[in-house]
Amino acid sequence: MKWHHVGIQVQDLEKSEKFYEEVFGFSIEQRLELVGEKITFLKRDSIRIELIQSEEKEEYHKDNMHISWEVNDLSDWNIHLQRNGIIPTEGPIKLKNGWSTVFYEGPNQEIIELIEVANDT
């Protein structure tokens, strides 16, 4: 297992992109759209940040963050977690970029995402 990204829910995607690019030297890795969300992945060296903007302004929650780990085999991890009584809260989801992802809830209601990357660029 290795670290993949930290997700941050933002109010203004363009302003947030500019901030992380100009202040911390990140560059845009890719942009995605899911139902009701616009997403930008920023990358600097091995650090990746996911910025998430809900299309519904009232959906913004400043404390809505998640932890994500990249795994080699999402199916094996899902079996392992279910054997330990941890069931997915969302997913598995196959993204258009080839990634697969599943979300779980941790003991403190934190969101834990496991992601399998088909072709990491």
Short mmCIF file of C-alpha atoms in Angstrom, two decimals:
data_model
loop_
_atom_site.label_atom_id
_atom_site.label_comp_id
_atom_site.label_asym_id
_atom_site.label_seq_id
_atom_site.Cartn_x
_atom_site.Cartn_y
_atom_site.Cartn_z
CA MET A 1 0.00 0.00 0.00
CA LYS A 2 1.18 3.52 -0.69
CA TRP A 3 -0.23 6.99 -0.19
CA HIS A 4 -2.33 8.29 -3.09
CA HIS A 5 -4.00 11.64 -2.27
CA VAL A 6 -5.81 13.89 0.17
CA GLY A 7 -9.21 15.21 -0.90
CA ILE A 8 -10.40 18.68 0.01
CA GLN A 9 -13.92 19.98 -0.62
CA VAL A 10 -13.71 23.57 -1.87
CA GLN A 11 -16.14 26.40 -2.56
CA ASP A 12 -14.32 27.81 -5.60
CA LEU A 13 -12.38 25.29 -7.69
CA GLU A 14 -10.53 27.82 -9.88
CA LYS A 15 -9.45 29.92 -6.88
CA SER A 16 -8.24 26.80 -5.08
CA GLU A 17 -6.33 25.54 -8.13
CA LYS A 18 -4.60 28.91 -8.46
CA PHE A 19 -3.72 28.97 -4.75
CA TYR A 20 -2.06 25.53 -4.74
CA GLU A 21 -0.32 26.19 -8.06
CA GLU A 22 1.05 29.62 -7.17
CA VAL A 23 1.72 29.22 -3.45
CA PHE A 24 2.91 25.61 -3.28
CA GLY A 25 4.06 24.86 -6.83
CA PHE A 26 1.50 22.17 -7.67
CA SER A 27 0.45 21.57 -11.26
CA ILE A 28 -2.84 20.28 -12.62
CA GLU A 29 -2.62 16.56 -13.23
CA GLN A 30 -6.17 16.06 -14.50
CA ARG A 31 -9.75 17.23 -14.26
CA LEU A 32 -12.78 14.96 -13.86
CA GLU A 33 -16.51 15.42 -13.50
CA LEU A 34 -18.76 13.12 -11.52
CA VAL A 35 -22.48 13.56 -11.00
CA GLY A 36 -22.81 16.83 -9.10
CA GLU A 37 -19.05 17.40 -8.67
CA LYS A 38 -16.11 18.95 -10.48
CA ILE A 39 -12.75 17.49 -9.47
CA THR A 40 -9.16 18.58 -10.08
CA PHE A 41 -6.13 16.50 -9.17
CA LEU A 42 -3.02 18.56 -8.45
CA LYS A 43 0.42 16.98 -8.20
CA ARG A 44 3.86 18.01 -7.00
CA ASP A 45 6.52 15.32 -6.87
CA SER A 46 4.81 12.36 -5.16
CA ILE A 47 2.18 14.53 -3.44
CA ARG A 48 -1.33 14.57 -4.89
CA ILE A 49 -4.27 16.74 -3.78
CA GLU A 50 -7.84 16.27 -4.97
CA LEU A 51 -9.97 19.42 -5.01
CA ILE A 52 -13.71 18.72 -5.05
CA GLN A 53 -16.34 21.35 -5.82
CA SER A 54 -19.99 20.44 -5.45
CA GLU A 55 -22.30 21.95 -8.06
CA GLU A 56 -24.73 22.66 -5.21
CA LYS A 57 -23.23 25.48 -3.13
CA GLU A 58 -25.14 24.36 -0.03
CA GLU A 59 -23.37 20.98 -0.27
CA TYR A 60 -20.04 22.54 0.79
CA HIS A 61 -18.78 21.35 4.18
CA LYS A 62 -15.41 22.70 5.24
CA ASP A 63 -14.72 19.60 7.32
CA ASN A 64 -15.46 17.12 4.52
CA MET A 65 -12.05 15.58 3.82
CA HIS A 66 -10.97 12.02 3.18
CA ILE A 67 -7.92 9.78 3.25
CA SER A 68 -7.03 7.75 0.17
CA TRP A 69 -4.56 4.93 -0.30
CA GLU A 70 -3.54 3.44 -3.61
CA VAL A 71 -3.66 -0.36 -3.58
CA ASN A 72 -2.56 -2.96 -6.12
CA ASP A 73 -5.74 -5.08 -5.95
CA LEU A 74 -8.96 -3.39 -4.89
CA SER A 75 -10.88 -6.67 -4.87
CA ASP A 76 -8.45 -8.30 -2.41
CA TRP A 77 -8.67 -5.29 -0.09
CA ASN A 78 -12.47 -5.28 -0.26
CA ILE A 79 -12.52 -8.96 0.78
CA HIS A 80 -10.03 -8.26 3.59
CA LEU A 81 -12.04 -5.32 4.93
CA GLN A 82 -15.37 -7.14 4.71
CA ARG A 83 -13.86 -10.05 6.68
CA ASN A 84 -13.12 -7.46 9.36
CA GLY A 85 -16.69 -6.16 9.36
CA ILE A 86 -15.97 -3.07 7.26
CA ILE A 87 -18.35 -2.73 4.34
CA PRO A 88 -18.22 -0.16 1.54
CA THR A 89 -20.27 2.99 1.93
CA GLU A 90 -19.93 3.69 -1.81
CA GLY A 91 -18.55 1.73 -4.74
CA PRO A 92 -16.77 0.10 -6.29
CA ILE A 93 -16.83 2.82 -8.92
CA LYS A 94 -14.99 2.56 -12.25
CA LEU A 95 -13.89 6.05 -13.31
CA LYS A 96 -13.50 7.17 -16.93
CA ASN A 97 -9.74 7.52 -16.44
CA GLY A 98 -9.46 3.78 -15.70
CA TRP A 99 -9.18 4.04 -11.94
CA SER A 100 -11.42 2.01 -9.63
CA THR A 101 -12.36 3.28 -6.19
CA VAL A 102 -14.29 2.20 -3.09
CA PHE A 103 -15.20 4.30 -0.04
CA TYR A 104 -15.45 3.10 3.55
CA GLU A 105 -16.17 4.75 6.89
CA GLY A 106 -13.54 4.67 9.62
CA PRO A 107 -14.17 4.39 13.36
CA ASN A 108 -14.54 8.16 13.73
CA GLN A 109 -16.78 8.55 10.66
CA GLU A 110 -13.77 9.59 8.58
CA ILE A 111 -13.98 8.72 4.90
CA ILE A 112 -11.40 6.18 3.75
CA GLU A 113 -10.94 5.64 0.03
CA LEU A 114 -9.03 2.80 -1.56
CA ILE A 115 -8.09 3.35 -5.18
CA GLU A 116 -6.62 1.09 -7.84
CA VAL A 117 -4.84 3.01 -10.57
CA ALA A 118 -4.76 1.27 -13.95
CA ASN A 119 -2.18 3.58 -15.49
CA ASP A 120 -0.64 6.16 -13.15
CA THR A 121 0.78 9.11 -15.07
#
